[in-house]
Amino acid sequence: MALRGVRVLELAGLAPAPLCGMILADFGARVVRGDRPGGAAPAPDVQGRGKRSLALDLKRPQGAAALRRLCRAADVLVEPFRHGVMEKLGLGPEVLLRENPRLIYARLTGFGQTGKYAKSAGHDINYLALSGVLSMLGRKDENPHPPINLLADFAGGGVMCAMGIVIALYERTTSGRGQIIDASMVKGAAYLSSFLWKSQSLGFWCRPRGENLLDSGAPFYEIYKTSDGKFMAVGALEPQFYMQFINGLGLDSDELPAQMSISDWPKMKKKFASIFAQKTQAEWCTIFDGTDACVTPVLSLDDVASHQHNKQRSSFIKNDEGEISPRPAPLLSRTPAVPSCRRDPFIGEHTEEILLEYGFTKEEIAKLHSDEVIEFRKLKANL
């Protein structure tokens, strides 16, 4: 795989950092998740695919010293703590990069390492709000509405951080030097919205929220309910696609207002909604599949893996416990990701083997264990 041989230490945190680590693991990196002993994880890591778990108490001097030693042999450290936490532990980038100048030190936080809110708590909704993106999301005459916690946490955070790590690893091939990555979810979400900023002069966003072309204002870029309580997504923006959409609905375009007659959009929405409500989702799929009307079913998580297109693409995988999840993306032609099909690791499951792999002796490991700096979790065989 593309990242084969890359050693990553990911300190346990909430959703964004685990996604970053899982992406790296999916594409071949050897990712070690540094967990807190006693099962005191911040939250269950449901993105532990392909990782191993090392239970290590960083608040103890011996634990911090052990992580410093691990970092000397690592390529990447991913840390998700607020500004100043790692410095208090004696594990700041100045220390670790001095001991390993090739280390990529990735700091994944909500507000970033500098600025007024650098030491403040927050969540996706706060980062999205500060990025300016949240003000654009929502329907007409309603409050701004965040799309779960996908944009700031995962796209602006986990994915952007993984991209930064890969870029830094690539640069290291010529310079031989590591560097610090300041991955802020606020800045990441704002960067994702570059199109919104750069398209303002085109008139896409000149009207209030929920009245524009792509924010649920247009009747041809909308979601409609079907007779069986399911939904169809319509994205018929271009005139030629809009004509196919109108034909699929059984309407005559000559008897309708012009597509871009904004004053008629609310009336057209009601008309389209009444038509969609007359057939089931499957019936609408029969009408629109194979056309360029840009109309597709809104699939539930229960249905998405069995949809014909997704099955043909092998877009979802099942682990050895029968859990279904998305296959890694994008697809590389020569070195594709080969995601692990094993269950996610238990906290401390691989502590001993990881320390041995990084050069600790069995005596050193035994001492760390007796001092309760590390934790083992031996799985009992089912007899």
Coordinates of C-alpha atoms in Angstrom, one line a residue:
M1 CA 0.0 0.0 0.0
A2 CA 1.0 3.6 -0.5
L3 CA 1.9 4.3 3.1
R4 CA 3.6 1.0 3.8
G5 CA 6.3 1.4 6.4
V6 CA 5.1 4.7 7.8
R7 CA 4.9 4.6 11.6
V8 CA 2.1 6.6 13.2
L9 CA 1.4 7.3 16.8
E10 CA -2.1 8.6 17.3
L11 CA -3.0 9.8 20.8
A12 CA -6.6 8.9 21.6
G13 CA -9.1 11.7 21.2
L14 CA -12.6 12.4 19.8
A15 CA -13.9 11.8 16.3
P16 CA -11.5 13.8 14.0
A17 CA -8.2 12.4 15.1
P18 CA -9.4 8.8 15.0
L19 CA -10.6 9.4 11.4
C20 CA -7.2 10.8 10.5
G21 CA -5.5 7.7 11.9
M22 CA -7.9 5.4 10.2
I23 CA -7.3 7.0 6.8
L24 CA -3.5 6.5 7.3
A25 CA -4.0 2.9 8.4
D26 CA -6.3 2.1 5.5
F27 CA -3.6 3.1 3.1
G28 CA -0.9 1.1 4.8
A29 CA 0.6 3.0 7.7
R30 CA 1.3 1.1 10.9
V31 CA -0.9 3.1 13.3
V32 CA -0.6 2.8 17.1
R33 CA -3.4 4.4 19.1
G34 CA -2.1 5.7 22.5
D35 CA -5.0 5.0 24.9
R36 CA -5.4 6.0 28.5
P37 CA -5.1 3.1 30.9
G38 CA -8.2 1.9 32.8
G39 CA -10.4 2.0 29.7
A40 CA -10.7 5.8 30.2
A41 CA -11.0 6.7 26.6
P42 CA -12.6 10.0 25.8
A43 CA -15.2 8.1 23.8
P44 CA -15.4 4.8 22.1
D45 CA -13.2 4.8 19.0
V46 CA -15.4 3.4 16.3
Q47 CA -12.7 4.4 13.7
G48 CA -10.1 2.0 15.1
R49 CA -9.9 0.0 11.9
G50 CA -6.4 -1.3 11.2
K51 CA -4.9 0.2 14.4
R52 CA -3.3 -1.3 17.5
S53 CA -3.8 -0.1 21.0
L54 CA -1.1 0.9 23.5
A55 CA -2.4 1.8 27.0
L56 CA 0.0 4.4 28.4
D57 CA -0.4 7.0 31.2
L58 CA 1.1 10.2 29.8
K59 CA 0.4 12.0 33.1
R60 CA 3.1 9.9 34.8
P61 CA 6.7 11.0 34.1
Q62 CA 7.6 7.4 33.1
G63 CA 4.7 7.4 30.6
A64 CA 5.7 10.7 29.1
A65 CA 9.3 9.4 28.8
A66 CA 8.0 6.3 27.1
L67 CA 6.2 8.3 24.5
R68 CA 9.3 10.4 23.9
R69 CA 11.2 7.2 23.2
L70 CA 8.5 6.0 20.9
C71 CA 8.5 9.2 19.0
R72 CA 12.2 8.8 18.3
A73 CA 11.4 5.9 16.1
A74 CA 8.1 7.2 14.7
D75 CA 7.3 9.1 11.5
V76 CA 4.1 10.8 12.6
L77 CA 2.5 11.9 15.9
V78 CA -1.1 12.9 15.8
E79 CA -2.2 14.7 19.0
P80 CA -5.8 16.1 19.5
F81 CA -5.4 18.1 22.7
R82 CA -6.0 21.7 23.4
H83 CA -3.2 24.2 23.1
G84 CA -0.6 23.8 25.8
V85 CA -1.5 20.3 27.0
M86 CA 1.4 18.5 25.4
E87 CA 3.9 21.2 26.5
K88 CA 2.8 20.7 30.1
L89 CA 3.6 17.0 29.7
G90 CA 7.1 17.8 28.3
L91 CA 6.0 16.5 25.0
G92 CA 5.7 19.6 22.9
P93 CA 7.0 19.7 19.3
E94 CA 10.2 21.6 20.3
V95 CA 11.2 18.6 22.5
L96 CA 10.1 15.8 20.2
L97 CA 11.5 17.3 17.0
R98 CA 14.8 18.0 18.7
E99 CA 15.1 14.3 19.5
N100 CA 13.7 13.2 16.1
P101 CA 14.1 15.9 13.4
R102 CA 12.2 13.7 10.9
L103 CA 9.0 13.6 13.0
I104 CA 5.8 14.9 11.5
Y105 CA 4.0 16.5 14.5
A106 CA 0.4 16.9 13.6
R107 CA -1.8 18.9 16.0
L108 CA -5.5 18.5 15.3
T109 CA -7.6 20.9 17.3
G110 CA -10.8 22.9 16.8
F111 CA -9.5 26.5 17.1
G112 CA -5.9 25.9 16.3
Q113 CA -2.7 26.7 18.2
T114 CA -3.0 30.5 18.2
G115 CA -5.8 33.0 18.5
K116 CA -8.4 34.1 21.1
Y117 CA -10.1 30.7 21.3
A118 CA -6.9 28.5 21.2
K119 CA -7.4 27.2 24.7
S120 CA -11.2 27.1 24.6
A121 CA -13.4 24.0 24.4
G122 CA -15.7 23.6 21.4
H123 CA -17.4 21.2 19.1
D124 CA -18.2 20.9 15.4
I125 CA -21.1 23.4 15.6
N126 CA -18.8 26.0 17.2
Y127 CA -16.0 25.5 14.6
L128 CA -18.5 25.6 11.8
A129 CA -20.0 28.8 13.2
L130 CA -16.6 30.5 13.4
S131 CA -15.7 29.5 9.9
G132 CA -18.6 31.4 8.4
V133 CA -20.0 28.2 6.8
L134 CA -22.8 27.7 9.2
S135 CA -24.4 31.0 8.3
M136 CA -24.9 29.6 4.8
L137 CA -26.6 26.4 5.8
G138 CA -30.3 26.0 6.4
R139 CA -33.7 26.6 4.8
K140 CA -35.6 29.8 4.2
D141 CA -36.9 31.5 7.4
E142 CA -35.2 29.0 9.6
N143 CA -32.1 29.1 11.8
P144 CA -28.8 28.0 10.4
H145 CA -28.6 24.2 10.5
P146 CA -25.4 22.1 10.8
P147 CA -25.3 18.8 8.8
I148 CA -24.6 16.5 11.8
N149 CA -20.8 16.9 12.6
L150 CA -19.4 16.1 9.2
L151 CA -18.0 19.4 7.9
A152 CA -15.8 20.7 10.7
D153 CA -15.0 17.5 12.7
F154 CA -14.4 15.1 9.8
A155 CA -13.9 17.0 6.5
G156 CA -12.2 20.2 7.9
G157 CA -10.5 18.2 10.7
G158 CA -9.7 14.6 10.1
V159 CA -9.4 14.6 6.4
M160 CA -7.5 17.9 6.2
C161 CA -5.1 16.7 8.9
A162 CA -4.4 13.4 7.0
M163 CA -3.8 15.4 3.8
G164 CA -1.3 17.6 5.7
I165 CA 0.5 14.6 7.0
V166 CA 0.8 13.1 3.5
I167 CA 2.0 16.4 2.1
A168 CA 4.6 16.7 4.9
L169 CA 5.8 13.1 4.4
Y170 CA 6.2 13.9 0.7
E171 CA 8.2 17.1 1.4
R172 CA 10.4 15.1 3.9
T173 CA 11.6 12.9 1.0
T174 CA 13.6 15.9 -0.3
S175 CA 14.4 17.9 2.8
G176 CA 14.9 14.9 5.2
R177 CA 13.1 17.0 7.9
G178 CA 9.8 16.8 9.7
Q179 CA 7.6 19.7 10.6
I180 CA 4.6 20.8 12.7
I181 CA 1.1 20.7 11.3
D182 CA -1.4 23.0 12.8
A183 CA -4.7 21.5 11.7
S184 CA -7.6 23.7 12.9
M185 CA -11.1 22.6 12.2
V186 CA -12.2 26.2 11.9
K187 CA -9.7 26.9 9.2
G188 CA -10.3 23.5 7.6
A189 CA -14.0 24.1 7.3
A190 CA -13.4 27.6 5.9
Y191 CA -11.0 26.2 3.3
L192 CA -13.6 23.7 2.3
S193 CA -15.9 26.6 1.6
S194 CA -13.5 28.3 -0.8
F195 CA -16.1 27.8 -3.6
L196 CA -18.6 29.8 -1.6
W197 CA -16.2 32.7 -1.2
K198 CA -15.0 32.7 -4.8
S199 CA -18.4 32.3 -6.4
Q200 CA -20.1 35.2 -4.6
S201 CA -19.6 37.5 -7.7
L202 CA -21.4 34.9 -9.9
G203 CA -24.7 35.5 -8.1
F204 CA -25.0 32.0 -6.5
W205 CA -25.4 33.5 -3.0
C206 CA -26.8 36.9 -3.5
R207 CA -30.2 36.1 -1.9
P208 CA -31.0 35.3 1.8
R209 CA -30.2 31.8 3.1
G210 CA -32.5 29.1 1.6
E211 CA -33.4 31.1 -1.5
N212 CA -30.4 30.5 -3.6
L213 CA -29.5 28.0 -6.3
L214 CA -27.8 25.3 -4.2
D215 CA -29.2 25.9 -0.7
S216 CA -32.7 24.5 -1.2
G217 CA -34.0 27.6 -2.9
A218 CA -34.4 26.1 -6.3
P219 CA -37.1 23.6 -7.0
F220 CA -34.7 21.6 -9.3
Y221 CA -32.1 21.3 -6.6
E222 CA -34.2 19.8 -3.8
I223 CA -35.4 16.7 -2.0
Y224 CA -38.9 15.4 -2.5
K225 CA -40.9 12.8 -0.5
T226 CA -42.4 9.8 -2.3
S227 CA -45.7 8.0 -1.7
D228 CA -44.0 5.3 0.5
G229 CA -42.4 7.9 2.8
K230 CA -39.0 7.8 1.2
F231 CA -37.2 10.5 -0.7
M232 CA -35.7 11.5 -4.1
A233 CA -32.8 13.9 -4.6
V234 CA -33.0 16.3 -7.6
G235 CA -30.0 18.1 -8.9
A236 CA -31.1 19.1 -12.4
L237 CA -29.2 22.4 -12.7
E238 CA -28.2 22.5 -16.3
P239 CA -30.9 23.3 -18.9
Q240 CA -30.5 19.9 -20.7
F241 CA -30.7 18.0 -17.4
Y242 CA -33.7 20.1 -16.3
M243 CA -35.5 19.2 -19.5
Q244 CA -35.0 15.4 -18.8
F245 CA -36.3 16.0 -15.3
I246 CA -39.4 17.8 -16.5
N247 CA -40.1 15.0 -19.0
G248 CA -39.7 12.4 -16.3
L249 CA -42.3 14.1 -14.2
G250 CA -44.7 14.0 -17.2
L251 CA -44.8 17.8 -17.6
D252 CA -44.6 20.0 -20.6
S253 CA -41.9 22.6 -20.3
D254 CA -43.8 25.0 -22.6
E255 CA -46.6 25.1 -20.0
L256 CA -44.2 26.0 -17.1
P257 CA -42.4 29.1 -16.0
A258 CA -38.8 29.5 -17.1
Q259 CA -36.3 27.4 -15.1
M260 CA -34.5 30.5 -13.7
S261 CA -37.7 32.5 -12.9
I262 CA -36.9 32.8 -9.2
S263 CA -40.2 34.4 -8.3
D264 CA -41.9 31.1 -9.5
W265 CA -39.6 28.8 -7.5
P266 CA -41.9 28.4 -4.4
K267 CA -44.9 27.6 -6.6
M268 CA -42.8 25.1 -8.7
K269 CA -41.6 23.4 -5.5
K270 CA -45.2 22.7 -4.5
K271 CA -46.0 21.4 -7.9
F272 CA -43.0 19.0 -8.0
A273 CA -43.7 17.9 -4.5
S274 CA -47.3 16.9 -5.3
I275 CA -46.1 14.9 -8.3
F276 CA -43.4 13.0 -6.4
A277 CA -45.9 12.1 -3.7
Q278 CA -47.9 10.1 -6.3
K279 CA -45.3 7.3 -6.8
T280 CA -43.0 5.2 -4.7
Q281 CA -39.2 5.7 -4.6
A282 CA -38.8 2.5 -6.6
E283 CA -41.2 3.7 -9.2
W284 CA -39.3 7.0 -9.6
C285 CA -36.0 5.1 -9.8
T286 CA -37.5 3.1 -12.7
I287 CA -38.4 6.4 -14.5
F288 CA -35.1 8.3 -13.9
D289 CA -32.4 5.6 -13.8
G290 CA -30.5 5.7 -17.0
T291 CA -31.3 9.3 -17.7
D292 CA -29.3 12.5 -17.2
A293 CA -32.1 14.1 -15.1
C294 CA -29.8 14.0 -12.1
V295 CA -32.5 12.4 -9.9
T296 CA -31.4 9.7 -7.5
P297 CA -32.9 7.9 -4.4
V298 CA -32.0 9.1 -1.0
L299 CA -30.7 5.8 0.5
S300 CA -30.8 4.9 4.1
L301 CA -27.8 3.4 5.9
D302 CA -29.7 0.1 5.8
D303 CA -30.1 0.3 2.0
V304 CA -27.0 1.9 0.8
A305 CA -24.7 -1.1 0.7
S306 CA -27.2 -3.2 -1.3
H307 CA -27.9 -0.6 -4.0
Q308 CA -26.8 -2.0 -7.3
H309 CA -24.3 0.8 -8.1
N310 CA -22.6 0.5 -4.7
K311 CA -22.5 -3.3 -5.0
Q312 CA -20.9 -3.0 -8.4
R313 CA -18.3 -0.6 -7.0
S314 CA -17.7 -2.7 -3.9
S315 CA -18.2 0.6 -2.0
F316 CA -18.8 -1.0 1.4
I317 CA -17.0 -3.7 3.3
K318 CA -17.9 -6.0 6.2
N319 CA -15.5 -6.8 9.0
D320 CA -15.1 -10.2 10.8
E321 CA -17.9 -9.2 13.2
G322 CA -20.4 -8.5 10.4
E323 CA -20.2 -4.7 10.7
I324 CA -20.6 -2.8 7.5
S325 CA -18.7 0.4 6.8
P326 CA -17.5 2.4 3.7
R327 CA -14.5 1.2 1.8
P328 CA -11.6 3.7 1.8
A329 CA -11.5 6.4 -0.9
P330 CA -10.1 7.4 -3.3
L331 CA -9.3 4.2 -5.3
L332 CA -5.7 4.0 -6.4
S333 CA -4.9 1.9 -9.4
R334 CA -1.6 0.3 -8.3
T335 CA -1.5 0.8 -4.5
P336 CA -5.1 0.7 -3.4
A337 CA -6.1 0.8 0.3
V338 CA -6.6 -2.7 1.8
P339 CA -8.6 -2.0 4.9
S340 CA -8.4 -4.4 7.8
C341 CA -11.4 -6.7 8.3
R342 CA -10.5 -7.3 11.9
R343 CA -12.6 -5.8 14.7
D344 CA -11.4 -2.6 16.2
P345 CA -8.7 -3.0 19.0
F346 CA -9.5 -3.1 22.7
I347 CA -7.7 -0.6 24.9
G348 CA -4.3 -2.0 25.8
E349 CA -4.6 -5.0 23.6
H350 CA -1.2 -4.6 21.9
T351 CA 0.8 -2.8 24.6
E352 CA 3.5 -5.4 25.0
E353 CA 4.0 -6.2 21.3
I354 CA 4.2 -2.5 20.4
L355 CA 6.8 -1.7 23.1
L356 CA 8.9 -4.6 22.0
E357 CA 8.6 -3.5 18.4
Y358 CA 9.9 -0.1 19.4
G359 CA 12.9 -1.4 21.2
F360 CA 11.8 -1.7 24.8
T361 CA 13.1 -4.8 26.7
K362 CA 10.8 -7.2 28.5
E363 CA 12.4 -6.0 31.8
E364 CA 11.5 -2.4 31.0
I365 CA 8.0 -3.4 30.0
A366 CA 7.6 -5.3 33.2
K367 CA 8.7 -2.3 35.3
L368 CA 6.3 0.0 33.5
H369 CA 3.5 -2.5 34.1
S370 CA 4.3 -2.9 37.8
D371 CA 4.4 0.9 38.2
E372 CA 0.9 1.0 36.5
V373 CA 2.2 3.3 33.7
I374 CA 1.0 0.8 31.0
E375 CA -1.8 -1.6 30.8
F376 CA -2.2 -5.0 29.2
R377 CA -5.5 -6.4 28.0
K378 CA -5.1 -10.1 27.4
L379 CA -8.0 -11.7 25.6
K380 CA -9.1 -15.0 27.0
A381 CA -9.6 -17.8 24.6
N382 CA -13.2 -19.2 24.4
L383 CA -13.1 -22.8 25.5

